[in-house]
GROMACS .gro file of C-alpha atoms in nm:
model
  368
    1MET     CA    1  11.901  18.478  -0.395
    2LEU     CA    2  11.735  18.150  -0.486
    3LYS     CA    3  12.060  17.971  -0.421
    4LYS     CA    4  12.080  18.107  -0.066
    5VAL     CA    5  11.726  17.994   0.018
    6TRP     CA    6  11.806  17.641  -0.104
    7LEU     CA    7  12.121  17.626   0.109
    8ALA     CA    8  11.930  17.739   0.417
    9ALA     CA    9  11.674  17.463   0.364
   10ALA     CA   10  11.948  17.206   0.328
   11ILE     CA   11  12.108  17.322   0.650
   12LEU     CA   12  11.769  17.300   0.826
   13VAL     CA   13  11.717  16.939   0.713
   14ILE     CA   14  12.062  16.838   0.826
   15SER     CA   15  12.009  17.008   1.161
   16THR     CA   16  11.669  16.836   1.218
   17THR     CA   17  11.809  16.493   1.130
   18GLY     CA   18  12.094  16.544   1.367
   19TRP     CA   19  11.850  16.630   1.648
   20ALA     CA   20  11.642  16.313   1.588
   21GLN     CA   21  11.952  16.100   1.625
   22GLN     CA   22  12.008  16.241   1.975
   23THR     CA   23  11.702  16.056   2.116
   24ALA     CA   24  11.654  15.692   2.220
   25LYS     CA   25  11.370  15.441   2.221
   26ILE     CA   26  11.244  15.188   2.476
   27HIS     CA   27  11.042  14.867   2.454
   28GLY     CA   28  10.970  14.569   2.675
   29HIS     CA   29  10.723  14.337   2.845
   30ALA     CA   30  10.573  14.325   3.194
   31GLN     CA   31  10.436  14.016   3.370
   32ASP     CA   32  10.315  13.957   3.724
   33PRO     CA   33  10.437  13.694   3.976
   34LEU     CA   34  10.208  13.437   3.813
   35GLY     CA   35  10.356  13.502   3.469
   36ILE     CA   36  10.043  13.682   3.350
   37ALA     CA   37  10.082  13.990   3.130
   38ILE     CA   38  10.033  14.319   3.313
   39ALA     CA   39   9.795  14.521   3.099
   40ASN     CA   40   9.690  14.886   3.134
   41ALA     CA   41   9.993  14.981   3.343
   42LYS     CA   42  10.259  15.248   3.276
   43VAL     CA   43  10.633  15.230   3.230
   44SER     CA   44  10.778  15.565   3.332
   45LEU     CA   45  11.126  15.715   3.320
   46SER     CA   46  11.253  15.938   3.600
   47PRO     CA   47  11.589  16.121   3.580
   48ASP     CA   48  11.605  16.182   3.957
   49GLY     CA   49  11.383  15.915   4.119
   50ARG     CA   50  11.124  16.178   4.209
   51THR     CA   51  10.977  16.325   3.892
   52ILE     CA   52  10.843  16.150   3.583
   53LYS     CA   53  10.971  16.269   3.245
   54TYR     CA   54  10.832  16.003   3.009
   55SER     CA   55  10.548  15.749   3.041
   56PHE     CA   56  10.438  15.471   2.806
   57PRO     CA   57  10.132  15.241   2.850
   58THR     CA   58  10.138  14.861   2.842
   59ASP     CA   59   9.892  14.695   2.606
   60ALA     CA   60   9.667  14.391   2.660
   61ASN     CA   61   9.969  14.161   2.612
   62GLY     CA   62  10.180  14.347   2.868
   63ASP     CA   63  10.400  14.496   2.594
   64TYR     CA   64  10.500  14.862   2.565
   65LYS     CA   65  10.720  15.087   2.356
   66GLY     CA   66  10.815  15.454   2.335
   67ASP     CA   67  11.054  15.698   2.171
   68GLY     CA   68  11.178  16.057   2.188
   69ILE     CA   69  11.382  15.985   2.502
   70ALA     CA   70  11.675  16.218   2.562
   71ALA     CA   71  12.004  16.036   2.616
   72GLY     CA   72  12.090  15.991   2.983
   73THR     CA   73  12.053  15.773   3.291
   74TYR     CA   74  11.705  15.704   3.429
   75MET     CA   75  11.512  15.506   3.685
   76VAL     CA   76  11.262  15.299   3.483
   77VAL     CA   77  10.946  15.243   3.686
   78LEU     CA   78  10.648  15.010   3.635
   79GLN     CA   79  10.341  15.188   3.770
   80SER     CA   80   9.999  15.034   3.829
   81THR     CA   81   9.671  15.214   3.780
   82ASN     CA   82   9.551  15.034   4.094
   83ALA     CA   83   9.722  15.144   4.415
   84ALA     CA   84   9.636  14.810   4.579
   85ASN     CA   85   9.871  14.632   4.338
   86THR     CA   86  10.178  14.839   4.424
   87ASN     CA   87  10.495  14.747   4.612
   88ASN     CA   88  10.660  15.072   4.721
   89LYS     CA   89  10.884  14.926   4.991
   90ALA     CA   90  11.206  14.944   4.792
   91SER     CA   91  11.133  15.263   4.601
   92THR     CA   92  11.085  15.629   4.662
   93ASP     CA   93  10.744  15.748   4.782
   94ALA     CA   94  10.771  16.045   4.545
   95ILE     CA   95  10.651  15.833   4.251
   96PRO     CA   96  10.302  15.692   4.307
   97ASN     CA   97  10.177  15.335   4.254
   98VAL     CA   98  10.517  15.175   4.195
   99VAL     CA   99  10.499  14.803   4.123
  100ASP     CA  100  10.865  14.752   4.030
  101TYR     CA  101  11.161  14.958   3.912
  102GLN     CA  102  11.512  14.943   3.770
  103ARG     CA  103  11.775  15.200   3.868
  104ASP     CA  104  12.051  15.354   3.658
  105VAL     CA  105  11.933  15.246   3.315
  106VAL     CA  106  12.151  15.419   3.056
  107PHE     CA  107  12.002  15.539   2.727
  108THR     CA  108  12.228  15.641   2.440
  109ALA     CA  109  12.133  15.828   2.126
  110GLY     CA  110  11.987  15.609   1.850
  111GLN     CA  111  11.943  15.309   2.086
  112ASP     CA  112  11.621  15.103   2.126
  113LYS     CA  113  11.658  14.986   2.486
  114GLN     CA  114  11.478  14.672   2.605
  115VAL     CA  115  11.359  14.691   2.966
  116ASP     CA  116  11.143  14.403   3.090
  117PHE     CA  117  10.964  14.366   3.423
  118ASP     CA  118  10.951  14.000   3.525
  119LEU     CA  119  10.782  13.983   3.865
  120THR     CA  120  10.818  13.605   3.879
  121ARG     CA  121  11.184  13.652   3.975
  122GLN     CA  122  11.272  13.544   4.326
  123ALA     CA  123  11.426  13.881   4.414
  124TYR     CA  124  11.088  14.047   4.362
  125VAL     CA  125  10.892  13.776   4.544
  126ASP     CA  126  11.125  13.801   4.844
  127LYS     CA  127  11.020  14.164   4.893
  128LEU     CA  128  10.651  14.079   4.921
  129SER     CA  129  10.476  14.085   5.255
  130PRO     CA  130  10.391  13.751   5.425
  131GLU     CA  131  10.026  13.803   5.327
  132GLN     CA  132  10.120  13.866   4.963
  133LYS     CA  133  10.347  13.562   4.957
  134LYS     CA  134  10.068  13.342   5.095
  135ALA     CA  135   9.822  13.474   4.836
  136LEU     CA  136  10.080  13.415   4.562
  137GLN     CA  137  10.140  13.058   4.675
  138GLU     CA  138   9.766  12.986   4.679
  139ALA     CA  139   9.722  13.141   4.334
  140ARG     CA  140  10.010  12.936   4.195
  141GLY     CA  141   9.851  12.622   4.333
  142LYS     CA  142   9.518  12.704   4.170
  143ASN     CA  143   9.691  12.790   3.844
  144ALA     CA  144   9.871  12.456   3.845
  145VAL     CA  145   9.536  12.279   3.876
  146ILE     CA  146   9.390  12.490   3.595
  147VAL     CA  147   9.688  12.424   3.370
  148LYS     CA  148   9.654  12.050   3.432
  149GLU     CA  149   9.280  12.060   3.363
  150ASN     CA  150   9.332  12.262   3.045
  151ALA     CA  151   9.588  12.010   2.923
  152GLN     CA  152   9.343  11.729   2.990
  153ILE     CA  153   9.062  11.912   2.812
  154LYS     CA  154   9.288  11.974   2.513
  155ASN     CA  155   9.373  11.603   2.502
  156LEU     CA  156   9.009  11.499   2.535
  157ASN     CA  157   8.903  11.739   2.259
  158ALA     CA  158   9.167  11.592   2.029
  159MET     CA  159   9.046  11.239   2.106
  160MET     CA  160   8.684  11.338   2.050
  161GLN     CA  161   8.762  11.500   1.715
  162GLN     CA  162   8.954  11.193   1.600
  163ALA     CA  163   8.671  10.964   1.711
  164ARG     CA  164   8.424  11.172   1.509
  165ALA     CA  165   8.652  11.148   1.206
  166ASP     CA  166   8.671  10.769   1.254
  167ARG     CA  167   8.291  10.746   1.274
  168LYS     CA  168   8.257  10.948   0.955
  169ALA     CA  169   8.500  10.711   0.784
  170GLY     CA  170   8.313  10.406   0.916
  171ASN     CA  171   8.596  10.305   1.152
  172TYR     CA  172   8.361  10.244   1.443
  173ASP     CA  173   8.586  10.013   1.645
  174GLN     CA  174   8.861  10.277   1.649
  175ALA     CA  175   8.606  10.543   1.743
  176ILE     CA  176   8.473  10.329   2.028
  177ALA     CA  177   8.825  10.270   2.161
  178LEU     CA  178   8.899  10.643   2.166
  179ASP     CA  179   8.563  10.732   2.323
  180GLN     CA  180   8.604  10.467   2.591
  181GLN     CA  181   8.949  10.600   2.673
  182ALA     CA  182   8.802  10.950   2.701
  183THR     CA  183   8.528  10.837   2.941
  184GLN     CA  184   8.790  10.666   3.156
  185LEU     CA  185   8.995  10.986   3.176
  186LYS     CA  186   8.691  11.198   3.270
  187PRO     CA  187   8.398  10.974   3.366
  188ASP     CA  188   8.190  11.264   3.499
  189GLU     CA  189   8.159  11.438   3.159
  190GLY     CA  190   7.822  11.362   2.999
  191LEU     CA  191   7.925  11.473   2.651
  192LEU     CA  192   8.194  11.202   2.637
  193TRP     CA  193   7.938  10.929   2.713
  194TYR     CA  194   7.713  11.077   2.445
  195GLU     CA  195   7.999  11.052   2.194
  196LEU     CA  196   8.062  10.692   2.296
  197GLY     CA  197   7.692  10.616   2.243
  198ASP     CA  198   7.713  10.759   1.890
  199SER     CA  199   8.011  10.536   1.808
  200GLN     CA  200   7.836  10.228   1.948
  201LEU     CA  201   7.518  10.315   1.759
  202GLY     CA  202   7.717  10.337   1.436
  203ALA     CA  203   7.872   9.998   1.512
  204LYS     CA  204   7.522   9.852   1.565
  205LYS     CA  205   7.601   9.773   1.927
  206TYR     CA  206   7.260   9.895   2.032
  207ASP     CA  207   7.248   9.768   2.390
  208ASP     CA  208   7.588   9.927   2.460
  209ALA     CA  209   7.467  10.250   2.301
  210VAL     CA  210   7.158  10.252   2.524
  211THR     CA  211   7.378  10.219   2.832
  212SER     CA  212   7.607  10.502   2.720
  213TYR     CA  213   7.322  10.737   2.631
  214LYS     CA  214   7.156  10.676   2.968
  215LYS     CA  215   7.482  10.753   3.147
  216SER     CA  216   7.520  11.064   2.934
  217LEU     CA  217   7.172  11.185   3.019
  218ASP     CA  218   7.220  11.130   3.392
  219LEU     CA  219   7.531  11.347   3.386
  220LEU     CA  220   7.403  11.612   3.145
  221GLN     CA  221   7.081  11.665   3.338
  222ALA     CA  222   7.266  11.692   3.667
  223ALA     CA  223   7.519  11.944   3.534
  224LYS     CA  224   7.491  12.308   3.646
  225ASP     CA  225   7.538  12.427   3.289
  226SER     CA  226   7.305  12.170   3.134
  227LYS     CA  227   7.265  12.212   2.760
  228PRO     CA  228   6.906  12.136   2.647
  229ALA     CA  229   7.002  12.079   2.282
  230VAL     CA  230   7.262  11.817   2.375
  231ILE     CA  231   7.021  11.649   2.618
  232ALA     CA  232   6.755  11.638   2.346
  233SER     CA  233   7.002  11.491   2.098
  234ALA     CA  234   7.100  11.222   2.349
  235ASP     CA  235   6.731  11.140   2.405
  236ASN     CA  236   6.670  11.128   2.030
  237ASN     CA  237   6.965  10.894   1.972
  238LEU     CA  238   6.858  10.682   2.268
  239GLY     CA  239   6.523  10.644   2.096
  240GLU     CA  240   6.699  10.531   1.779
  241ALA     CA  241   6.909  10.277   1.971
  242TYR     CA  242   6.595  10.136   2.133
  243ALA     CA  243   6.413  10.123   1.800
  244LYS     CA  244   6.694   9.945   1.618
  245SER     CA  245   6.715   9.687   1.895
  246GLY     CA  246   6.344   9.615   1.850
  247LYS     CA  247   6.228   9.803   2.161
  248SER     CA  248   5.995  10.058   2.003
  249ASP     CA  249   5.786  10.092   2.319
  250GLN     CA  250   6.093  10.220   2.501
  251ALA     CA  251   6.191  10.442   2.209
  252VAL     CA  252   5.872  10.649   2.230
  253PRO     CA  253   5.940  10.797   2.578
  254ALA     CA  254   6.290  10.888   2.465
  255TYR     CA  255   6.156  11.087   2.170
  256GLU     CA  256   5.898  11.254   2.392
  257ALA     CA  257   6.177  11.352   2.633
  258ALA     CA  258   6.369  11.504   2.342
  259VAL     CA  259   6.069  11.722   2.257
  260LYS     CA  260   6.045  11.837   2.618
  261ALA     CA  261   6.414  11.927   2.629
  262ASP     CA  262   6.421  12.101   2.290
  263PRO     CA  263   6.072  12.213   2.181
  264ALA     CA  264   6.215  12.414   1.889
  265ASN     CA  265   6.297  12.086   1.710
  266ALA     CA  266   5.982  11.902   1.812
  267ALA     CA  267   5.891  11.830   1.449
  268MET     CA  268   6.206  11.623   1.396
  269TYR     CA  269   6.165  11.423   1.718
  270TYR     CA  270   5.794  11.353   1.655
  271ARG     CA  271   5.876  11.252   1.297
  272ASN     CA  272   6.138  11.007   1.424
  273GLU     CA  273   5.887  10.870   1.673
  274ALA     CA  274   5.627  10.827   1.399
  275VAL     CA  275   5.877  10.647   1.173
  276VAL     CA  276   5.974  10.404   1.450
  277LEU     CA  277   5.610  10.321   1.524
  278TYR     CA  278   5.535  10.288   1.152
  279LYS     CA  279   5.822  10.042   1.105
  280SER     CA  280   5.703   9.838   1.402
  281GLY     CA  281   5.349   9.823   1.259
  282GLN     CA  282   5.178  10.019   1.537
  283GLY     CA  283   4.914  10.196   1.331
  284ASP     CA  284   4.723  10.404   1.587
  285ALA     CA  285   5.035  10.510   1.777
  286ALA     CA  286   5.214  10.595   1.453
  287GLY     CA  287   4.918  10.807   1.342
  288ALA     CA  288   4.910  10.994   1.672
  289ALA     CA  289   5.283  11.069   1.646
  290ALA     CA  290   5.237  11.177   1.284
  291ASP     CA  291   4.966  11.422   1.389
  292LYS     CA  292   5.202  11.579   1.642
  293ALA     CA  293   5.476  11.602   1.380
  294ILE     CA  294   5.238  11.768   1.135
  295ALA     CA  295   5.125  12.018   1.396
  296ALA     CA  296   5.490  12.107   1.463
  297ASP     CA  297   5.580  12.132   1.091
  298PRO     CA  298   5.298  12.125   0.833
  299ASN     CA  299   5.548  12.115   0.546
  300SER     CA  300   5.721  11.787   0.632
  301PRO     CA  301   5.592  11.517   0.392
  302VAL     CA  302   5.669  11.188   0.570
  303PRO     CA  303   5.426  11.239   0.862
  304TYR     CA  304   5.140  11.278   0.611
  305TYR     CA  305   5.230  10.946   0.452
  306ILE     CA  306   5.245  10.776   0.793
  307LYS     CA  307   4.911  10.928   0.888
  308GLY     CA  308   4.758  10.799   0.565
  309TRP     CA  309   4.912  10.457   0.625
  310SER     CA  310   4.780  10.444   0.983
  311LEU     CA  311   4.427  10.523   0.859
  312VAL     CA  312   4.432  10.290   0.560
  313GLN     CA  313   4.466  10.002   0.805
  314LYS     CA  314   4.098  10.069   0.886
  315ALA     CA  315   3.984  10.080   0.523
  316THR     CA  316   3.699   9.855   0.411
  317VAL     CA  317   3.588   9.720   0.072
  318ASP     CA  318   3.258   9.810  -0.091
  319PRO     CA  319   3.095   9.470  -0.155
  320LYS     CA  320   2.919   9.604  -0.466
  321THR     CA  321   3.203   9.788  -0.638
  322GLN     CA  322   3.496   9.608  -0.471
  323LYS     CA  323   3.658   9.946  -0.430
  324ILE     CA  324   3.847  10.040  -0.119
  325LEU     CA  325   3.657  10.269   0.116
  326LEU     CA  326   3.907  10.493   0.289
  327PRO     CA  327   3.829  10.624   0.640
  328PRO     CA  328   3.792  11.000   0.686
  329GLY     CA  329   4.118  11.191   0.658
  330CYS     CA  330   4.308  10.912   0.486
  331ALA     CA  331   4.281  11.041   0.129
  332ASP     CA  332   4.355  11.397   0.241
  333ALA     CA  333   4.673  11.280   0.415
  334TYR     CA  334   4.794  11.096   0.102
  335ARG     CA  335   4.710  11.392  -0.121
  336LYS     CA  336   4.904  11.629   0.102
  337PHE     CA  337   5.197  11.389   0.100
  338LEU     CA  338   5.194  11.380  -0.280
  339GLU     CA  339   5.177  11.758  -0.291
  340LEU     CA  340   5.492  11.782  -0.084
  341ALA     CA  341   5.679  11.475  -0.217
  342PRO     CA  342   5.543  11.376  -0.560
  343THR     CA  343   5.824  11.135  -0.652
  344GLY     CA  344   5.977  10.817  -0.512
  345PRO     CA  345   5.851  10.475  -0.393
  346LEU     CA  346   5.628  10.616  -0.120
  347ALA     CA  347   5.466  10.852  -0.372
  348ASP     CA  348   5.389  10.557  -0.602
  349ASP     CA  349   5.234  10.368  -0.310
  350ALA     CA  350   5.019  10.667  -0.214
  351ARG     CA  351   4.896  10.709  -0.574
  352ASN     CA  352   4.812  10.337  -0.600
  353ILE     CA  353   4.603  10.352  -0.285
  354LEU     CA  354   4.417  10.661  -0.402
  355ASN     CA  355   4.358  10.503  -0.745
  356SER     CA  356   4.230  10.182  -0.586
  357ALA     CA  357   3.983  10.383  -0.384
  358GLY     CA  358   3.870  10.582  -0.688
  359GLU     CA  359   3.992  10.902  -0.526
  360LYS     CA  360   4.080  11.200  -0.744
  361ILE     CA  361   4.452  11.271  -0.776
  362ASN     CA  362   4.577  11.613  -0.876
  363SER     CA  363   4.762  11.587  -1.208
  364SER     CA  364   5.048  11.793  -1.067
  365TYR     CA  365   5.134  11.499  -0.839
  366HIS     CA  366   5.238  11.286  -1.137
  367LYS     CA  367   5.598  11.400  -1.145
  368HIS     CA  368   5.878  11.160  -1.226
   0.00000   0.00000   0.00000
């Protein structure tokens, strides 16, 4: 009895396997007259040109696949989910939303049949209405422009990346050459002039950098999709170029413009402004910039040092004790600086000033 059950099971397996081999598979790709993948459509199989027996969806890449197809001859139809995209002229009206079709496609058991729908072929285009042909021609023209622009953008991006690598390696002349070539290819792109300014700044060609940053700012500010962070960075670097060429008075408005464009990073721009004024010996102006930097970021040490330095310029000497008399706020600024940055040359200078004035210094500042 057990033996008979086993034999029946074996026969069942053999029978099922034999049935599976009687079906076929299908796969393929669909693209429109512009060569763009047709997504979210259906590829259907009809045995008589009127009824649909099998349907398989196309994916985002225009690809599809299916199985379980009984051997036979079928019309394979590409159907759109949008009736406006259909072209029923050469097909039966019994099947809705037909975009394209292939007649008399033979499927044999065990076969994986490839059936593609390439609507760029001339035979398909010839069947379009005059209005559709005109729209297709216009779209192809626009696509050609887009392809050309994309190729140019890809080339410019590659040049920009190489120029940045050259700057990082200190090869400023090579970076300048690449950036200049980029600005010649697309002179209306503000970012490219900004990059050129950075290369010129690194090469210490400050006047050239000023010119490039100004050009960059004109274009960036006029752009519809202006980017405040990039504008602020260009203003900040313009300030640096002015400062390094000895034009600190012109640097200050550039830093102020950076703050206006990018208030979130005001502390950095005010700090840079304070440093420039400090290096040029402008005590009062440096102190005012330091105060703004401190207000924007109370935990940045350098502005406190600059504030102390700007005030110590007004210190006097006690004729009796010969000790330095610091103006109000000066000692507090130096103490705060030492609290935040207790080591380094500036810290030693701050301690010396406080010691000379007989001011108390917290022992925790003496870190080496």
